[in-house]
């Protein structure tokens, strides 16, 4: 039984919903319901959406391939700056959770000193997910993120401020682990702290480099609200919405709101 597979806390988080359907359809007969909209469970995912997802993947591949070529001088400049100013590798590799729980290695330009204590971030994130974290007052507005982190290098601070540390994730997009637009990929210890409904964010859409959360309220909202934004994106997704988010991203990057 499901109850036997869940802990007491997890079982209490399970919510059930049900619908009353009209009785004017004889399910034993050859004809279907007169109004299919009243029977959503009978509607299979449309071929149109599958086609659009294939188009989305094609766009991801093409844009990331061109982007890697055009941005190669920027990659080289950042790599040199990292190597000349701090010891350690140029790239930071970390295991992340992709769509449907598939694990992959995300790539970022290293923005921290090597050998630092990662438990600092883990402890803060767990508190954030459990709504126990307090916003940090920075620049007159509260943000839900670690600020003034001494683990970050001087070059890394600039990279984070302009979100340039995320550029190597173009390789993840090219490989198919991520999309240009989508929810941010979770770290495994984040997923372990999720409530049941939080887990929908890794089921509904492939993780992305930018997304609705980043261009609207990055780091200025609580975790629950961030998840709601991710689910809002997933349920209302369209190619036009992706294009709109991509067009809003440069302004959000230049503004630098919530980036630390």
Short mmCIF file of C-alpha atoms in Angstrom, two decimals:
data_model
loop_
_atom_site.label_atom_id
_atom_site.label_comp_id
_atom_site.label_asym_id
_atom_site.label_seq_id
_atom_site.Cartn_x
_atom_site.Cartn_y
_atom_site.Cartn_z
CA UNK A 1 0.00 0.00 0.00
CA UNK A 2 1.08 3.58 -0.65
CA UNK A 3 0.78 4.41 3.05
CA UNK A 4 3.34 1.71 3.88
CA UNK A 5 5.85 3.15 1.39
CA UNK A 6 5.75 6.72 2.75
CA UNK A 7 6.88 8.24 6.01
CA UNK A 8 4.24 9.80 8.26
CA UNK A 9 5.23 13.34 7.17
CA UNK A 10 5.16 12.40 3.47
CA UNK A 11 1.77 10.71 3.81
CA UNK A 12 0.32 13.85 5.41
CA UNK A 13 1.50 15.88 2.40
CA UNK A 14 -0.44 13.78 -0.11
CA UNK A 15 -3.50 15.60 -1.47
CA UNK A 16 -6.22 13.82 -3.42
CA UNK A 17 -8.53 15.48 -5.93
CA UNK A 18 -11.55 14.00 -7.69
CA UNK A 19 -14.12 14.97 -10.31
CA UNK A 20 -17.81 14.16 -10.76
CA UNK A 21 -18.52 13.24 -14.38
CA UNK A 22 -21.99 13.38 -15.97
CA UNK A 23 -23.96 10.14 -16.34
CA UNK A 24 -25.05 10.69 -19.95
CA UNK A 25 -22.38 8.41 -21.44
CA UNK A 26 -22.75 4.66 -21.65
CA UNK A 27 -19.12 3.53 -21.29
CA UNK A 28 -20.01 0.02 -22.49
CA UNK A 29 -21.23 1.38 -25.82
CA UNK A 30 -19.19 2.06 -28.96
CA UNK A 31 -19.61 5.83 -28.80
CA UNK A 32 -17.44 8.09 -26.72
CA UNK A 33 -18.54 10.92 -24.45
CA UNK A 34 -20.47 13.76 -26.06
CA UNK A 35 -18.17 16.37 -24.51
CA UNK A 36 -14.57 15.13 -24.24
CA UNK A 37 -13.63 18.23 -22.19
CA UNK A 38 -15.56 16.71 -19.28
CA UNK A 39 -13.36 13.60 -19.37
CA UNK A 40 -9.76 14.92 -19.18
CA UNK A 41 -8.35 11.53 -18.16
CA UNK A 42 -9.33 10.12 -21.57
CA UNK A 43 -7.41 12.73 -23.52
CA UNK A 44 -3.96 11.56 -24.60
CA UNK A 45 -1.12 14.07 -25.05
CA UNK A 46 -1.62 15.66 -28.44
CA UNK A 47 0.75 15.06 -31.30
CA UNK A 48 0.94 18.84 -31.70
CA UNK A 49 2.65 19.26 -28.34
CA UNK A 50 5.04 16.41 -29.11
CA UNK A 51 5.92 18.16 -32.36
CA UNK A 52 6.46 21.46 -30.55
CA UNK A 53 8.76 19.76 -28.04
CA UNK A 54 10.80 18.39 -30.94
CA UNK A 55 10.99 21.92 -32.34
CA UNK A 56 12.09 23.18 -28.92
CA UNK A 57 14.87 20.58 -28.83
CA UNK A 58 15.96 21.50 -32.36
CA UNK A 59 16.13 25.17 -31.39
CA UNK A 60 18.11 24.29 -28.26
CA UNK A 61 20.62 22.32 -30.31
CA UNK A 62 21.02 24.93 -33.04
CA UNK A 63 21.29 27.93 -30.70
CA UNK A 64 23.73 26.20 -28.33
CA UNK A 65 25.94 25.05 -31.23
CA UNK A 66 26.07 28.56 -32.70
CA UNK A 67 26.46 30.08 -29.24
CA UNK A 68 29.49 27.95 -28.42
CA UNK A 69 31.15 29.09 -31.62
CA UNK A 70 30.38 32.79 -31.25
CA UNK A 71 31.19 32.91 -27.54
CA UNK A 72 34.46 30.97 -27.75
CA UNK A 73 36.56 34.17 -27.29
CA UNK A 74 34.54 34.97 -24.15
CA UNK A 75 35.08 31.43 -22.87
CA UNK A 76 38.83 31.77 -23.39
CA UNK A 77 38.97 35.16 -21.66
CA UNK A 78 37.04 33.91 -18.63
CA UNK A 79 39.12 30.74 -18.46
CA UNK A 80 42.33 32.80 -18.43
CA UNK A 81 40.99 35.13 -15.73
CA UNK A 82 40.06 32.20 -13.50
CA UNK A 83 43.36 30.40 -14.00
CA UNK A 84 45.50 33.50 -13.38
CA UNK A 85 43.74 34.62 -10.20
CA UNK A 86 43.08 31.45 -8.19
CA UNK A 87 44.23 27.86 -7.90
CA UNK A 88 42.01 25.08 -9.13
CA UNK A 89 40.18 23.91 -12.26
CA UNK A 90 38.51 26.30 -14.67
CA UNK A 91 35.21 24.44 -14.69
CA UNK A 92 33.10 23.45 -11.71
CA UNK A 93 31.25 20.16 -12.10
CA UNK A 94 28.30 19.21 -9.92
CA UNK A 95 25.70 16.44 -10.01
CA UNK A 96 22.21 17.77 -10.66
CA UNK A 97 18.75 16.28 -11.05
CA UNK A 98 17.24 16.52 -14.52
CA UNK A 99 13.74 15.83 -15.77
CA UNK A 100 12.13 12.70 -14.29
CA UNK A 101 14.96 12.47 -11.75
CA UNK A 102 17.71 11.67 -14.27
CA UNK A 103 21.10 12.66 -12.85
CA UNK A 104 23.62 14.58 -14.95
CA UNK A 105 26.75 16.68 -14.43
CA UNK A 106 26.17 20.41 -14.76
CA UNK A 107 29.05 22.63 -15.89
CA UNK A 108 29.82 26.11 -14.62
CA UNK A 109 32.84 28.38 -14.57
CA UNK A 110 34.43 27.99 -11.13
CA UNK A 111 33.58 31.01 -9.00
CA UNK A 112 34.75 29.74 -5.60
CA UNK A 113 38.04 28.90 -3.96
CA UNK A 114 38.81 25.18 -3.94
CA UNK A 115 38.45 23.17 -0.75
CA UNK A 116 35.62 25.23 0.72
CA UNK A 117 32.83 23.93 2.93
CA UNK A 118 29.79 23.05 0.80
CA UNK A 119 27.70 22.31 3.89
CA UNK A 120 27.16 26.08 4.25
CA UNK A 121 25.06 26.10 1.08
CA UNK A 122 23.35 22.82 1.91
CA UNK A 123 22.24 24.02 5.35
CA UNK A 124 20.89 27.29 3.93
CA UNK A 125 19.04 25.62 1.06
CA UNK A 126 17.35 23.09 3.34
CA UNK A 127 16.15 25.94 5.56
CA UNK A 128 14.96 27.83 2.48
CA UNK A 129 12.93 24.87 1.23
CA UNK A 130 11.39 24.41 4.68
CA UNK A 131 10.52 28.14 4.87
CA UNK A 132 12.91 28.60 7.78
CA UNK A 133 15.40 30.91 6.03
CA UNK A 134 15.34 34.63 6.64
CA UNK A 135 15.80 37.04 3.71
CA UNK A 136 19.13 38.84 3.57
CA UNK A 137 18.84 42.60 3.27
CA UNK A 138 21.01 43.60 0.35
CA UNK A 139 20.74 46.88 -1.52
CA UNK A 140 17.54 47.76 0.28
CA UNK A 141 15.65 44.61 -0.72
CA UNK A 142 15.49 41.22 0.92
CA UNK A 143 16.85 38.28 -1.07
CA UNK A 144 16.67 34.56 -0.33
CA UNK A 145 20.27 33.72 -1.11
CA UNK A 146 23.66 33.63 0.56
CA UNK A 147 25.27 37.06 0.18
CA UNK A 148 28.78 38.27 1.03
CA UNK A 149 29.96 34.67 0.72
CA UNK A 150 33.69 34.56 1.49
CA UNK A 151 34.07 31.35 -0.48
CA UNK A 152 33.65 33.28 -3.74
CA UNK A 153 36.75 34.55 -5.55
CA UNK A 154 37.02 38.19 -6.76
CA UNK A 155 36.69 37.05 -10.38
CA UNK A 156 33.89 34.70 -9.38
CA UNK A 157 31.95 37.59 -7.86
CA UNK A 158 32.01 39.40 -11.20
CA UNK A 159 31.03 36.25 -13.08
CA UNK A 160 28.08 35.66 -10.78
CA UNK A 161 27.00 39.29 -10.92
CA UNK A 162 26.70 39.00 -14.72
CA UNK A 163 25.64 35.31 -14.67
CA UNK A 164 28.67 34.49 -16.84
CA UNK A 165 29.47 31.50 -14.64
CA UNK A 166 26.44 29.80 -16.21
CA UNK A 167 27.77 29.96 -19.80
CA UNK A 168 29.29 26.42 -19.86
CA UNK A 169 25.77 25.08 -19.39
CA UNK A 170 25.39 25.70 -23.13
CA UNK A 171 27.29 22.40 -23.39
CA UNK A 172 24.63 20.75 -21.21
CA UNK A 173 21.98 22.11 -23.59
CA UNK A 174 23.88 20.78 -26.60
CA UNK A 175 24.05 17.32 -24.97
CA UNK A 176 20.33 17.36 -24.18
CA UNK A 177 20.63 17.39 -20.39
CA UNK A 178 19.14 20.88 -20.23
CA UNK A 179 17.15 23.33 -22.31
CA UNK A 180 17.74 27.02 -22.91
CA UNK A 181 14.56 27.77 -20.95
CA UNK A 182 13.23 25.79 -18.00
CA UNK A 183 13.37 25.41 -14.21
CA UNK A 184 16.80 25.48 -12.59
CA UNK A 185 18.18 21.94 -12.06
CA UNK A 186 18.06 20.80 -8.44
CA UNK A 187 20.99 19.47 -6.43
CA UNK A 188 20.29 15.98 -5.01
CA UNK A 189 20.31 17.23 -1.40
CA UNK A 190 17.75 19.86 -2.40
CA UNK A 191 15.49 17.17 -3.86
CA UNK A 192 15.77 15.18 -0.62
CA UNK A 193 14.28 18.15 1.27
CA UNK A 194 11.40 18.73 -1.18
CA UNK A 195 7.80 18.40 -0.13
CA UNK A 196 5.76 16.08 -2.31
CA UNK A 197 4.30 18.87 -4.45
CA UNK A 198 7.73 20.46 -4.98
CA UNK A 199 8.79 17.39 -6.96
CA UNK A 200 6.47 18.33 -9.81
CA UNK A 201 9.05 20.89 -10.93
CA UNK A 202 11.42 18.08 -12.00
CA UNK A 203 8.64 16.17 -13.76
CA UNK A 204 6.87 18.88 -15.73
CA UNK A 205 9.78 20.33 -17.73
CA UNK A 206 13.43 19.84 -18.62
CA UNK A 207 15.74 22.10 -16.55
CA UNK A 208 17.02 25.23 -18.25
CA UNK A 209 19.66 27.95 -18.13
CA UNK A 210 17.09 30.71 -17.79
CA UNK A 211 13.43 30.66 -16.84
CA UNK A 212 10.38 32.51 -15.60
CA UNK A 213 11.78 32.75 -12.06
CA UNK A 214 15.07 34.27 -13.22
CA UNK A 215 13.49 37.02 -15.33
CA UNK A 216 10.72 38.00 -12.92
CA UNK A 217 11.74 37.67 -9.28
CA UNK A 218 15.15 36.00 -9.00
CA UNK A 219 16.11 35.29 -5.36
CA UNK A 220 13.53 37.78 -4.06
CA UNK A 221 10.76 35.25 -3.40
CA UNK A 222 10.46 32.27 -1.11
CA UNK A 223 11.14 28.78 -2.41
CA UNK A 224 7.45 27.86 -2.60
CA UNK A 225 6.80 30.84 -4.86
CA UNK A 226 9.75 29.88 -7.06
CA UNK A 227 8.24 26.40 -7.49
CA UNK A 228 4.87 27.95 -8.37
CA UNK A 229 6.58 30.03 -11.06
CA UNK A 230 8.23 26.88 -12.44
CA UNK A 231 4.88 25.07 -12.53
CA UNK A 232 3.21 28.09 -14.09
CA UNK A 233 5.81 27.98 -16.85
CA UNK A 234 5.36 24.24 -17.37
CA UNK A 235 1.57 24.33 -17.55
CA UNK A 236 1.43 27.36 -19.86
CA UNK A 237 4.48 26.46 -21.95
CA UNK A 238 4.70 27.48 -25.58
CA UNK A 239 7.47 28.35 -28.01
CA UNK A 240 6.34 31.97 -27.78
CA UNK A 241 6.74 31.91 -23.98
CA UNK A 242 10.28 30.54 -24.39
CA UNK A 243 11.09 33.32 -26.86
CA UNK A 244 9.65 35.93 -24.52
CA UNK A 245 11.75 34.65 -21.59
CA UNK A 246 14.89 34.58 -23.75
CA UNK A 247 14.24 38.18 -24.79
CA UNK A 248 13.80 39.22 -21.15
CA UNK A 249 16.97 37.46 -19.99
CA UNK A 250 19.59 40.05 -21.12
CA UNK A 251 17.77 42.81 -19.25
CA UNK A 252 17.59 40.65 -16.11
CA UNK A 253 21.32 39.87 -16.41
CA UNK A 254 22.30 43.52 -16.86
CA UNK A 255 20.08 44.55 -13.98
CA UNK A 256 21.75 41.88 -11.85
CA UNK A 257 18.88 41.72 -9.39
CA UNK A 258 19.25 38.71 -7.09
CA UNK A 259 22.60 37.61 -8.56
CA UNK A 260 25.34 36.92 -5.96
#
